[in-house]
Amino acid sequence: MTEAILLVGGRGTRLRPLTVHTPKPMVPAAGVPFLTHQLARAKAAGVDHIVLATSYLAEVFEPHFGDGSALGLHLEYVTEEEPLGTGGAIRNAASHLHSGPEDPVLVFNGDILTGLDIRRLVATHESTGADVSLHLTQVTDPRAYGLVPTDATGRVLAFLEKPQTPEEIVTDQINAGAYVFRRSVIDTIPAGRPVSVERETFPDLLAAGAHLQGMVDSTYWLDLGTPAAFVRGSADLVLGRAPSPAVPGRCGDRLVLPTARVAGDAKLTGGTVVGEGAFVGEGARVFGSTVLAGAVVEPGAVITDSLIGARARIGERSVLTGAVIGDGAVIGADNELRTGVRVWCDAQIPTGALRFSSDQ
């Protein structure tokens, strides 16, 4: 297998304000755009030609990755003028494939961090003669996901919507967002209109008697669709819990990029990343967080499980927990921001303006 389609067209609305100026796959995770990790893992699995299906802020991708030669890949870019959904995006990108009708084509989503054994998924596809093979993962609480039950041989039996009652939870297996298609199957997806592979393509194929094969691989898997998940995923990459050949440094408690400056008594732990040109001041404590390029964390600030946008500034002694600070925002000294807060790009919060506890 040498070809893949990577779906990177989503608007990333759940990640805003991180995605106001940056498409979701280009938000840095462990020091590089998240997409870099996916491309590197595909390359390591033997893929050499990848078509990027772009839409939102499509102009950002090619200037960064070019033709892919720096990664040992051949990259091409296809832009949707109007969002086409997962199936429509796959069909729209297919004209750039070189595969024959029976050849396997890898398809994966641009917001999933996974330790999937890609070669094993392709081998399963070929050995079973499937029309489409799906990576399935097992989750403790499947209520937030569509379920994919299989028989004893791994053949998919159904695609079930999110269960509403305990009786509807017939399996803990869910669609993990990576597939191998027989090329001829991609060509049957309707062109020029929105299509969901999850809600239309896969159920229709199953109803028509096609062979859909599931392969359970419950190594590391995380949907990076929310800010909390994105921050966790970046930290897991730094800590070595999530595998990637693209982490720019040794795995450990912290990753400080070359032009960043960190005061000698500042404490960085839990997979924290400090981006290019960023600064962390004296006595600051940063745990499990990402500080993007050019951001400033002033002395005595305490930041936990948060993402600090590019060129943002966190004032002295401010305490942030589970916060997302947009690019260029300024948080004045002595503020206290708790889980779930999102401060928009270029916003300014005055000194001591927001607190959840007494200022004494």
GROMACS .gro file of C-alpha atoms in nm:
model
  360
    1MET     CA    1   0.000   0.000   0.000
    2THR     CA    2   0.142   0.335  -0.099
    3GLU     CA    3  -0.153   0.577  -0.105
    4ALA     CA    4  -0.369   0.753   0.149
    5ILE     CA    5  -0.632   1.026   0.178
    6LEU     CA    6  -0.610   1.244   0.486
    7LEU     CA    7  -0.925   1.437   0.577
    8VAL     CA    8  -0.821   1.781   0.705
    9GLY     CA    9  -1.112   2.000   0.598
   10GLY     CA   10  -1.306   2.037   0.924
   11ARG     CA   11  -1.371   2.381   1.075
   12GLY     CA   12  -1.269   2.271   1.425
   13THR     CA   13  -1.557   2.460   1.587
   14ARG     CA   14  -1.525   2.269   1.916
   15LEU     CA   15  -1.163   2.388   1.941
   16ARG     CA   16  -1.228   2.760   1.900
   17PRO     CA   17  -1.056   2.999   1.963
   18LEU     CA   18  -0.756   2.777   1.875
   19THR     CA   19  -0.892   2.740   1.523
   20VAL     CA   20  -0.986   3.103   1.454
   21HIS     CA   21  -0.666   3.161   1.258
   22THR     CA   22  -0.538   2.803   1.227
   23PRO     CA   23  -0.703   2.490   1.085
   24LYS     CA   24  -0.734   2.217   1.346
   25PRO     CA   25  -0.469   1.982   1.199
   26MET     CA   26  -0.217   2.270   1.200
   27VAL     CA   27  -0.253   2.356   1.570
   28PRO     CA   28   0.080   2.260   1.730
   29ALA     CA   29   0.091   1.944   1.940
   30ALA     CA   30   0.421   1.849   2.104
   31GLY     CA   31   0.599   2.127   1.920
   32VAL     CA   32   0.485   2.068   1.561
   33PRO     CA   33   0.152   2.092   1.375
   34PHE     CA   34  -0.059   1.792   1.473
   35LEU     CA   35  -0.076   1.688   1.108
   36THR     CA   36   0.301   1.631   1.113
   37HIS     CA   37   0.257   1.341   1.354
   38GLN     CA   38   0.000   1.176   1.128
   39LEU     CA   39   0.211   1.218   0.817
   40ALA     CA   40   0.517   1.076   0.993
   41ARG     CA   41   0.329   0.772   1.116
   42ALA     CA   42   0.186   0.707   0.769
   43LYS     CA   43   0.535   0.732   0.622
   44ALA     CA   44   0.667   0.487   0.881
   45ALA     CA   45   0.394   0.241   0.777
   46GLY     CA   46   0.503   0.246   0.414
   47VAL     CA   47   0.273   0.514   0.269
   48ASP     CA   48   0.448   0.743   0.020
   49HIS     CA   49   0.164   0.930  -0.157
   50ILE     CA   50  -0.095   1.123   0.046
   51VAL     CA   51  -0.377   1.340  -0.082
   52LEU     CA   52  -0.483   1.606   0.170
   53ALA     CA   53  -0.856   1.680   0.146
   54THR     CA   54  -0.872   2.043   0.258
   55SER     CA   55  -1.149   2.299   0.299
   56TYR     CA   56  -1.132   2.539   0.598
   57LEU     CA   57  -0.826   2.769   0.572
   58ALA     CA   58  -0.703   2.544   0.292
   59GLU     CA   59  -0.433   2.794   0.196
   60VAL     CA   60  -0.235   2.719   0.514
   61PHE     CA   61  -0.130   2.360   0.439
   62GLU     CA   62   0.079   2.372   0.122
   63PRO     CA   63   0.307   2.662   0.226
   64HIS     CA   64   0.405   2.461   0.533
   65PHE     CA   65   0.443   2.109   0.391
   66GLY     CA   66   0.507   2.181   0.023
   67ASP     CA   67   0.536   1.868  -0.188
   68GLY     CA   68   0.613   1.658   0.120
   69SER     CA   69   0.969   1.577   0.019
   70ALA     CA   70   1.107   1.697   0.355
   71LEU     CA   71   0.907   1.414   0.514
   72GLY     CA   72   0.992   1.162   0.243
   73LEU     CA   73   0.639   1.182   0.104
   74HIS     CA   74   0.461   1.295  -0.210
   75LEU     CA   75   0.179   1.525  -0.102
   76GLU     CA   76  -0.105   1.663  -0.311
   77TYR     CA   77  -0.381   1.901  -0.207
   78VAL     CA   78  -0.749   1.900  -0.303
   79THR     CA   79  -0.979   2.180  -0.182
   80GLU     CA   80  -1.355   2.156  -0.134
   81GLU     CA   81  -1.525   2.478  -0.230
   82GLU     CA   82  -1.820   2.374  -0.014
   83PRO     CA   83  -1.792   2.123   0.275
   84LEU     CA   84  -1.868   1.774   0.145
   85GLY     CA   85  -1.863   1.564   0.463
   86THR     CA   86  -1.631   1.268   0.517
   87GLY     CA   87  -1.757   1.061   0.223
   88GLY     CA   88  -1.779   1.356  -0.013
   89ALA     CA   89  -1.425   1.460   0.076
   90ILE     CA   90  -1.293   1.110   0.006
   91ARG     CA   91  -1.469   1.103  -0.332
   92ASN     CA   92  -1.344   1.452  -0.415
   93ALA     CA   93  -0.984   1.352  -0.348
   94ALA     CA   94  -1.000   1.024  -0.538
   95SER     CA   95  -0.913   1.179  -0.876
   96HIS     CA   96  -0.557   1.231  -0.746
   97LEU     CA   97  -0.505   0.864  -0.659
   98HIS     CA   98  -0.299   0.636  -0.879
   99SER     CA   99  -0.431   0.306  -0.740
  100GLY     CA  100  -0.601   0.042  -0.951
  101PRO     CA  101  -0.961  -0.068  -0.882
  102GLU     CA  102  -0.861  -0.352  -0.646
  103ASP     CA  103  -0.583  -0.168  -0.465
  104PRO     CA  104  -0.615  -0.064  -0.100
  105VAL     CA  105  -0.636   0.306  -0.012
  106LEU     CA  106  -0.584   0.421   0.346
  107VAL     CA  107  -0.820   0.695   0.469
  108PHE     CA  108  -0.782   0.866   0.803
  109ASN     CA  109  -0.924   1.163   0.989
  110GLY     CA  110  -0.710   1.467   1.067
  111ASP     CA  111  -0.809   1.494   1.434
  112ILE     CA  112  -0.735   1.146   1.573
  113LEU     CA  113  -0.420   1.072   1.773
  114THR     CA  114  -0.365   0.699   1.771
  115GLY     CA  115  -0.110   0.423   1.808
  116LEU     CA  116  -0.289   0.217   1.543
  117ASP     CA  117  -0.080  -0.052   1.372
  118ILE     CA  118  -0.145   0.071   1.019
  119ARG     CA  119   0.035  -0.221   0.853
  120ARG     CA  120  -0.182  -0.467   1.047
  121LEU     CA  121  -0.501  -0.290   0.935
  122VAL     CA  122  -0.392  -0.317   0.571
  123ALA     CA  123  -0.291  -0.682   0.618
  124THR     CA  124  -0.632  -0.757   0.771
  125HIS     CA  125  -0.802  -0.586   0.477
  126GLU     CA  126  -0.610  -0.791   0.223
  127SER     CA  127  -0.632  -1.127   0.403
  128THR     CA  128  -1.009  -1.103   0.449
  129GLY     CA  129  -1.083  -0.971   0.100
  130ALA     CA  130  -1.291  -0.690   0.247
  131ASP     CA  131  -1.440  -0.402   0.051
  132VAL     CA  132  -1.372  -0.167   0.343
  133SER     CA  133  -1.184  -0.233   0.665
  134LEU     CA  134  -1.233  -0.017   0.974
  135HIS     CA  135  -1.015   0.046   1.274
  136LEU     CA  136  -1.230  -0.015   1.581
  137THR     CA  137  -1.135   0.072   1.935
  138GLN     CA  138  -1.291  -0.027   2.266
  139VAL     CA  139  -1.407   0.243   2.507
  140THR     CA  140  -1.520   0.222   2.868
  141ASP     CA  141  -1.828   0.438   2.813
  142PRO     CA  142  -1.960   0.407   2.456
  143ARG     CA  143  -2.267   0.629   2.505
  144ALA     CA  144  -2.106   0.923   2.324
  145TYR     CA  145  -2.023   0.718   2.015
  146GLY     CA  146  -2.183   0.517   1.739
  147LEU     CA  147  -2.138   0.143   1.799
  148VAL     CA  148  -1.995  -0.109   1.553
  149PRO     CA  149  -2.075  -0.471   1.651
  150THR     CA  150  -1.891  -0.750   1.469
  151ASP     CA  151  -1.919  -1.129   1.448
  152ALA     CA  152  -1.655  -1.376   1.568
  153THR     CA  153  -1.450  -1.324   1.250
  154GLY     CA  154  -1.454  -0.944   1.279
  155ARG     CA  155  -1.708  -0.889   1.003
  156VAL     CA  156  -1.918  -0.578   1.071
  157LEU     CA  157  -2.282  -0.653   1.152
  158ALA     CA  158  -2.431  -0.306   1.191
  159PHE     CA  159  -2.369   0.062   1.251
  160LEU     CA  160  -2.570   0.176   1.551
  161GLU     CA  161  -2.638   0.533   1.656
  162LYS     CA  162  -2.534   0.661   1.998
  163PRO     CA  163  -2.710   0.436   2.253
  164GLN     CA  164  -2.977   0.603   2.461
  165THR     CA  165  -3.044   0.321   2.711
  166PRO     CA  166  -2.825   0.051   2.874
  167GLU     CA  167  -3.004  -0.213   2.666
  168GLU     CA  168  -2.882  -0.047   2.347
  169ILE     CA  169  -2.517  -0.084   2.445
  170VAL     CA  170  -2.453  -0.413   2.264
  171THR     CA  171  -2.077  -0.363   2.224
  172ASP     CA  172  -1.795  -0.142   2.346
  173GLN     CA  173  -1.649  -0.117   1.993
  174ILE     CA  174  -1.659   0.217   1.814
  175ASN     CA  175  -1.545   0.352   1.480
  176ALA     CA  176  -1.195   0.490   1.543
  177GLY     CA  177  -1.169   0.697   1.223
  178ALA     CA  178  -0.917   0.506   1.009
  179TYR     CA  179  -1.017   0.292   0.711
  180VAL     CA  180  -0.882   0.092   0.421
  181PHE     CA  181  -1.102   0.113   0.110
  182ARG     CA  182  -1.088  -0.098  -0.201
  183ARG     CA  183  -1.032   0.177  -0.458
  184SER     CA  184  -1.336   0.074  -0.663
  185VAL     CA  185  -1.559   0.130  -0.358
  186ILE     CA  186  -1.445   0.493  -0.331
  187ASP     CA  187  -1.558   0.545  -0.689
  188THR     CA  188  -1.916   0.445  -0.595
  189ILE     CA  189  -1.951   0.734  -0.348
  190PRO     CA  190  -2.172   1.006  -0.503
  191ALA     CA  191  -1.970   1.300  -0.633
  192GLY     CA  192  -2.039   1.669  -0.587
  193ARG     CA  193  -2.260   1.657  -0.278
  194PRO     CA  194  -2.214   1.614   0.097
  195VAL     CA  195  -2.186   1.249   0.201
  196SER     CA  196  -2.115   1.100   0.544
  197VAL     CA  197  -1.931   0.769   0.539
  198GLU     CA  198  -2.053   0.697   0.890
  199ARG     CA  199  -2.423   0.767   0.829
  200GLU     CA  200  -2.461   0.693   0.457
  201THR     CA  201  -2.174   0.513   0.286
  202PHE     CA  202  -2.105   0.238   0.539
  203PRO     CA  203  -2.471   0.153   0.621
  204ASP     CA  204  -2.558   0.150   0.249
  205LEU     CA  205  -2.265  -0.079   0.169
  206LEU     CA  206  -2.369  -0.313   0.448
  207ALA     CA  207  -2.730  -0.318   0.325
  208ALA     CA  208  -2.605  -0.403  -0.025
  209GLY     CA  209  -2.414  -0.705   0.106
  210ALA     CA  210  -2.063  -0.562   0.089
  211HIS     CA  211  -1.793  -0.704   0.314
  212LEU     CA  212  -1.696  -0.456   0.585
  213GLN     CA  213  -1.428  -0.584   0.817
  214GLY     CA  214  -1.354  -0.450   1.164
  215MET     CA  215  -1.013  -0.471   1.327
  216VAL     CA  216  -0.998  -0.396   1.698
  217ASP     CA  217  -0.679  -0.219   1.799
  218SER     CA  218  -0.709  -0.069   2.145
  219THR     CA  219  -0.368   0.088   2.170
  220TYR     CA  220  -0.359   0.463   2.237
  221TRP     CA  221  -0.657   0.648   2.082
  222LEU     CA  222  -0.781   1.001   2.140
  223ASP     CA  223  -1.020   1.227   1.949
  224LEU     CA  224  -0.860   1.572   1.969
  225GLY     CA  225  -1.185   1.757   1.901
  226THR     CA  226  -1.202   1.950   2.230
  227PRO     CA  227  -0.947   2.183   2.390
  228ALA     CA  228  -0.906   1.954   2.692
  229ALA     CA  229  -0.841   1.654   2.467
  230PHE     CA  230  -0.598   1.848   2.250
  231VAL     CA  231  -0.395   1.960   2.551
  232ARG     CA  232  -0.395   1.605   2.685
  233GLY     CA  233  -0.288   1.463   2.349
  234SER     CA  234   0.005   1.703   2.321
  235ALA     CA  235   0.118   1.614   2.674
  236ASP     CA  236   0.089   1.242   2.600
  237LEU     CA  237   0.308   1.283   2.293
  238VAL     CA  238   0.574   1.457   2.501
  239LEU     CA  239   0.550   1.197   2.778
  240GLY     CA  240   0.581   0.914   2.525
  241ARG     CA  241   0.238   0.769   2.601
  242ALA     CA  242   0.128   0.836   2.242
  243PRO     CA  243   0.377   0.721   1.978
  244SER     CA  244   0.509   0.956   1.711
  245PRO     CA  245   0.839   0.977   1.523
  246ALA     CA  246   0.779   1.351   1.474
  247VAL     CA  247   0.825   1.475   1.832
  248PRO     CA  248   1.116   1.723   1.802
  249GLY     CA  249   1.316   1.601   2.098
  250ARG     CA  250   1.338   1.326   2.356
  251CYS     CA  251   1.024   1.218   2.536
  252GLY     CA  252   1.005   1.332   2.896
  253ASP     CA  253   0.834   1.564   3.140
  254ARG     CA  254   0.880   1.873   2.925
  255LEU     CA  255   0.964   1.986   2.573
  256VAL     CA  256   1.125   2.327   2.536
  257LEU     CA  257   1.183   2.429   2.175
  258PRO     CA  258   1.521   2.579   2.084
  259THR     CA  259   1.444   2.952   2.088
  260ALA     CA  260   1.221   2.942   2.398
  261ARG     CA  261   1.346   3.087   2.726
  262VAL     CA  262   1.262   2.939   3.066
  263ALA     CA  263   1.375   3.089   3.397
  264GLY     CA  264   1.599   2.865   3.601
  265ASP     CA  265   1.353   2.830   3.889
  266ALA     CA  266   1.042   2.782   3.674
  267LYS     CA  267   0.891   2.434   3.697
  268LEU     CA  268   0.764   2.255   3.386
  269THR     CA  269   0.612   1.909   3.429
  270GLY     CA  270   0.346   1.670   3.299
  271GLY     CA  271   0.437   1.687   2.931
  272THR     CA  272   0.441   2.066   2.908
  273VAL     CA  273   0.550   2.224   2.579
  274VAL     CA  274   0.706   2.569   2.546
  275GLY     CA  275   0.704   2.684   2.184
  276GLU     CA  276   0.952   2.878   1.974
  277GLY     CA  277   1.025   3.226   2.109
  278ALA     CA  278   0.804   3.179   2.415
  279PHE     CA  279   0.910   3.286   2.765
  280VAL     CA  280   0.833   3.140   3.108
  281GLY     CA  281   0.932   3.367   3.396
  282GLU     CA  282   1.075   3.319   3.742
  283GLY     CA  283   0.885   3.098   3.980
  284ALA     CA  284   0.617   3.009   3.726
  285ARG     CA  285   0.473   2.656   3.737
  286VAL     CA  286   0.335   2.496   3.423
  287PHE     CA  287   0.186   2.144   3.436
  288GLY     CA  288   0.057   1.941   3.140
  289SER     CA  289   0.009   2.252   2.928
  290THR     CA  290   0.107   2.395   2.592
  291VAL     CA  291   0.256   2.744   2.559
  292LEU     CA  292   0.260   2.832   2.190
  293ALA     CA  293   0.512   3.037   1.995
  294GLY     CA  294   0.590   3.384   2.126
  295ALA     CA  295   0.367   3.357   2.434
  296VAL     CA  296   0.478   3.499   2.768
  297VAL     CA  297   0.413   3.347   3.110
  298GLU     CA  298   0.509   3.607   3.366
  299PRO     CA  299   0.673   3.533   3.704
  300GLY     CA  300   0.472   3.339   3.959
  301ALA     CA  301   0.193   3.233   3.723
  302VAL     CA  302   0.053   2.881   3.772
  303ILE     CA  303  -0.085   2.706   3.463
  304THR     CA  304  -0.238   2.358   3.464
  305ASP     CA  305  -0.387   2.155   3.174
  306SER     CA  306  -0.422   2.469   2.962
  307LEU     CA  307  -0.330   2.596   2.619
  308ILE     CA  308  -0.177   2.942   2.582
  309GLY     CA  309  -0.211   3.075   2.227
  310ALA     CA  310   0.063   3.227   2.015
  311ARG     CA  311   0.182   3.569   2.140
  312ALA     CA  312  -0.057   3.559   2.437
  313ARG     CA  313   0.055   3.694   2.774
  314ILE     CA  314  -0.027   3.556   3.119
  315GLY     CA  315   0.026   3.808   3.398
  316GLU     CA  316   0.215   3.763   3.722
  317ARG     CA  317   0.058   3.529   3.981
  318SER     CA  318  -0.241   3.449   3.760
  319VAL     CA  319  -0.372   3.095   3.804
  320LEU     CA  320  -0.515   2.906   3.505
  321THR     CA  321  -0.667   2.557   3.520
  322GLY     CA  322  -0.818   2.392   3.212
  323ALA     CA  323  -0.817   2.721   3.023
  324VAL     CA  324  -0.777   2.805   2.656
  325ILE     CA  325  -0.624   3.143   2.580
  326GLY     CA  326  -0.653   3.261   2.220
  327ASP     CA  327  -0.370   3.402   2.011
  328GLY     CA  328  -0.258   3.747   2.123
  329ALA     CA  329  -0.483   3.761   2.431
  330VAL     CA  330  -0.358   3.933   2.746
  331ILE     CA  331  -0.449   3.806   3.092
  332GLY     CA  332  -0.354   4.066   3.352
  333ALA     CA  333  -0.184   3.986   3.682
  334ASP     CA  334  -0.369   3.818   3.971
  335ASN     CA  335  -0.651   3.664   3.769
  336GLU     CA  336  -0.794   3.319   3.833
  337LEU     CA  337  -0.942   3.125   3.538
  338ARG     CA  338  -1.095   2.782   3.585
  339THR     CA  339  -1.188   2.479   3.378
  340GLY     CA  340  -1.378   2.546   3.059
  341VAL     CA  341  -1.296   2.913   3.015
  342ARG     CA  342  -1.206   3.023   2.663
  343VAL     CA  343  -1.053   3.367   2.617
  344TRP     CA  344  -1.084   3.487   2.258
  345CYS     CA  345  -0.798   3.599   2.039
  346ASP     CA  346  -0.659   3.946   2.126
  347ALA     CA  347  -0.896   3.988   2.422
  348GLN     CA  348  -0.763   4.171   2.728
  349ILE     CA  349  -0.852   4.092   3.088
  350PRO     CA  350  -0.740   4.362   3.334
  351THR     CA  351  -0.540   4.295   3.649
  352GLY     CA  352  -0.744   4.110   3.912
  353ALA     CA  353  -1.063   4.122   3.707
  354LEU     CA  354  -1.164   3.753   3.727
  355ARG     CA  355  -1.145   3.537   4.038
  356PHE     CA  356  -1.311   3.233   4.190
  357SER     CA  357  -1.162   3.285   4.535
  358SER     CA  358  -1.091   3.578   4.763
  359ASP     CA  359  -0.811   3.814   4.669
  360GLN     CA  360  -0.683   3.804   5.028
   0.00000   0.00000   0.00000
